[in-house]
Short mmCIF file of N, CA and C in Angstrom, two decimals:
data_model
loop_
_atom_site.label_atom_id
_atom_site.label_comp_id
_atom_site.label_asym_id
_atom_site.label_seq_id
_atom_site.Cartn_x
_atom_site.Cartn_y
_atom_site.Cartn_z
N UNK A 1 0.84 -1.16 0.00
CA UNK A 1 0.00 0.00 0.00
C UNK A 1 0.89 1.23 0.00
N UNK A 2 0.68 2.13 -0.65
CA UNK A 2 1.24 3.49 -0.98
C UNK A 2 0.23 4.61 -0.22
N UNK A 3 1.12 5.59 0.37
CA UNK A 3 0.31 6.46 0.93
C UNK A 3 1.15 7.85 0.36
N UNK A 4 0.84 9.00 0.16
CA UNK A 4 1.03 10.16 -0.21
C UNK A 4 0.34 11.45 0.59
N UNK A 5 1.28 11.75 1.36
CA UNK A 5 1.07 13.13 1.93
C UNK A 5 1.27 14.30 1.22
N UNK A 6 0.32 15.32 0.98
CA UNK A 6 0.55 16.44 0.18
C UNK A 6 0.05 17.54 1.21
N UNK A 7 0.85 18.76 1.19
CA UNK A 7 0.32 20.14 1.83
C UNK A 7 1.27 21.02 2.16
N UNK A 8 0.97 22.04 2.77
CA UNK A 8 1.64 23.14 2.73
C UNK A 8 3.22 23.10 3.52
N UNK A 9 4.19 23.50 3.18
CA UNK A 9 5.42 23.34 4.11
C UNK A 9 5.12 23.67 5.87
N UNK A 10 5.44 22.63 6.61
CA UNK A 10 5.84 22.81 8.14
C UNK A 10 4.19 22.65 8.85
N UNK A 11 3.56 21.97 7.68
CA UNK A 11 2.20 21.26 8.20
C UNK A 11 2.16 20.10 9.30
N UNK A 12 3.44 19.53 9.24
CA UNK A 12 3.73 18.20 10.62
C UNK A 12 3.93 17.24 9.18
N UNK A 13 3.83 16.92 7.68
CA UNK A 13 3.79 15.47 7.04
C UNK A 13 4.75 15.11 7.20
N UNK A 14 5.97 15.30 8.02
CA UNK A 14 7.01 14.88 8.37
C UNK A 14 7.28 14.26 9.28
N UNK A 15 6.71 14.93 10.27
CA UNK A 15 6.32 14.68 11.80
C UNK A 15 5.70 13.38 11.56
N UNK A 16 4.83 13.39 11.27
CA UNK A 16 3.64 12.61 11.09
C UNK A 16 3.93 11.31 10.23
N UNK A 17 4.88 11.05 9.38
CA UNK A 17 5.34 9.94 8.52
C UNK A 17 6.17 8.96 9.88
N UNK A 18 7.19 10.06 10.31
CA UNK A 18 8.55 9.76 11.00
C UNK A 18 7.63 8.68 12.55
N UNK A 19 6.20 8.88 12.74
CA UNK A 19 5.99 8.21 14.11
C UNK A 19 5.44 7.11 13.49
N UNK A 20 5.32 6.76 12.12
CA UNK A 20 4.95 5.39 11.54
C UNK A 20 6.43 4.63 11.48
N UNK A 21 6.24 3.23 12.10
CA UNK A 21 7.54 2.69 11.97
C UNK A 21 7.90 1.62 11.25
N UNK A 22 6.79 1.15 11.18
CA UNK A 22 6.80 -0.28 10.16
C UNK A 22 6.61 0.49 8.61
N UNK A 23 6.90 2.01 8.37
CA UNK A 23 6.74 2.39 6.68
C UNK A 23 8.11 2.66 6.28
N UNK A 24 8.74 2.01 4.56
CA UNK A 24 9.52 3.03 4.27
C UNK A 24 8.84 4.28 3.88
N UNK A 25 9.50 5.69 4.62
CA UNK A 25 9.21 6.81 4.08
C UNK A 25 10.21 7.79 3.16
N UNK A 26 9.24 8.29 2.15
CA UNK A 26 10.27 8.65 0.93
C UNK A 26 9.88 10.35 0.76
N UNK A 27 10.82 11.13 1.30
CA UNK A 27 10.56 12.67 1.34
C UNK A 27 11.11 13.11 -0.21
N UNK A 28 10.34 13.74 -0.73
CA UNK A 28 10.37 13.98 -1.82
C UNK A 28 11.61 15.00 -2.31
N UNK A 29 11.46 16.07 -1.74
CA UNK A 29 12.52 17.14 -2.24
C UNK A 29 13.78 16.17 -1.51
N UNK A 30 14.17 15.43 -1.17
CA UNK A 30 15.25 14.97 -0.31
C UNK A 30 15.80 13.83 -1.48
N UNK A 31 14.72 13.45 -2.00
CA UNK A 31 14.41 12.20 -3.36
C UNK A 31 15.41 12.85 -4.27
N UNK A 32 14.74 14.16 -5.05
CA UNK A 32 14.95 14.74 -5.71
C UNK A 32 16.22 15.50 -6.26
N UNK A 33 16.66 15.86 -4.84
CA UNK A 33 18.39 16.35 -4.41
C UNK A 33 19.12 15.07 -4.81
N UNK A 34 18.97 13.70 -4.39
CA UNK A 34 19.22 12.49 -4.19
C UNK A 34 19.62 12.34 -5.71
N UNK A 35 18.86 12.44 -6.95
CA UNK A 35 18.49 12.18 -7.97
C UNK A 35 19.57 12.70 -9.04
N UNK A 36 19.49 14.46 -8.62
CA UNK A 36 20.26 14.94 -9.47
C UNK A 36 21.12 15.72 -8.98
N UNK A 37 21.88 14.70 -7.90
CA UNK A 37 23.11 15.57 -7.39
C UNK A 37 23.41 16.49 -6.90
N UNK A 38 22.29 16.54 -6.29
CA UNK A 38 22.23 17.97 -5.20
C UNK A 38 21.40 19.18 -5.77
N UNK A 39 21.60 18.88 -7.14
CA UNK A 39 21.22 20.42 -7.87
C UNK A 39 19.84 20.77 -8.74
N UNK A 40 18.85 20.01 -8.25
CA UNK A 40 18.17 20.16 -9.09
C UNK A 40 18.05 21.16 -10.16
N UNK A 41 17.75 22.93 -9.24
CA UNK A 41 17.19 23.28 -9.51
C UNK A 41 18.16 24.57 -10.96
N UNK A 42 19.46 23.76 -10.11
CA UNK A 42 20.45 23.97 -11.24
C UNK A 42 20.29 23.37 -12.56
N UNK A 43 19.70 21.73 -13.08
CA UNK A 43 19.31 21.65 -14.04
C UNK A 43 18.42 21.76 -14.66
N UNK A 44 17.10 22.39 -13.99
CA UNK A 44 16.44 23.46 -14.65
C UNK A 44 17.21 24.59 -15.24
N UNK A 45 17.71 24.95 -14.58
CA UNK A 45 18.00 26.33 -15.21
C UNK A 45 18.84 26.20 -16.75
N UNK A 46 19.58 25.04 -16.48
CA UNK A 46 20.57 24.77 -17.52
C UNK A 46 19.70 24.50 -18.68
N UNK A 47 18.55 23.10 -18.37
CA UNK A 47 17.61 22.95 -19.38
C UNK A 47 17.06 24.28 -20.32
N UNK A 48 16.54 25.32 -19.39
CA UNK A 48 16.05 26.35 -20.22
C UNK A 48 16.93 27.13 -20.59
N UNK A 49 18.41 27.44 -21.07
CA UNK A 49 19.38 27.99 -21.27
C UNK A 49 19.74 27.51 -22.26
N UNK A 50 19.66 25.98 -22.30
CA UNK A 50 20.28 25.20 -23.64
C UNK A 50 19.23 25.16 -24.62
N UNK A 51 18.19 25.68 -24.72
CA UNK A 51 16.92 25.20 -25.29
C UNK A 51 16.58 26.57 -26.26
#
């Protein structure tokens, strides 16, 4: 079963994942950094530069 928390920053979905213990939990922007090397938002920028 998959569960997905969505809402505003510093709402507790963090809080609130971290007291479930039997879940892996997968923080997204943390995913994301994970993904592309820290920089995401650096390869955006590059994307729309090269384009």
């Amino acid at each position: 079963m998959k569960i997905a928390l969505y809402g505003m920053p510093c709402a507790g979905k963090s809080t609130l994942m971290d007291r479930i213990t039997d879940a892996k939990v997968i923080n997204g922007s943390q995913e994301l950094r994970r993904i592309c090397g820290g920089s995401f938002f650096g390869t955006i920028r590059r994307r729309e530069t090269s384009s």
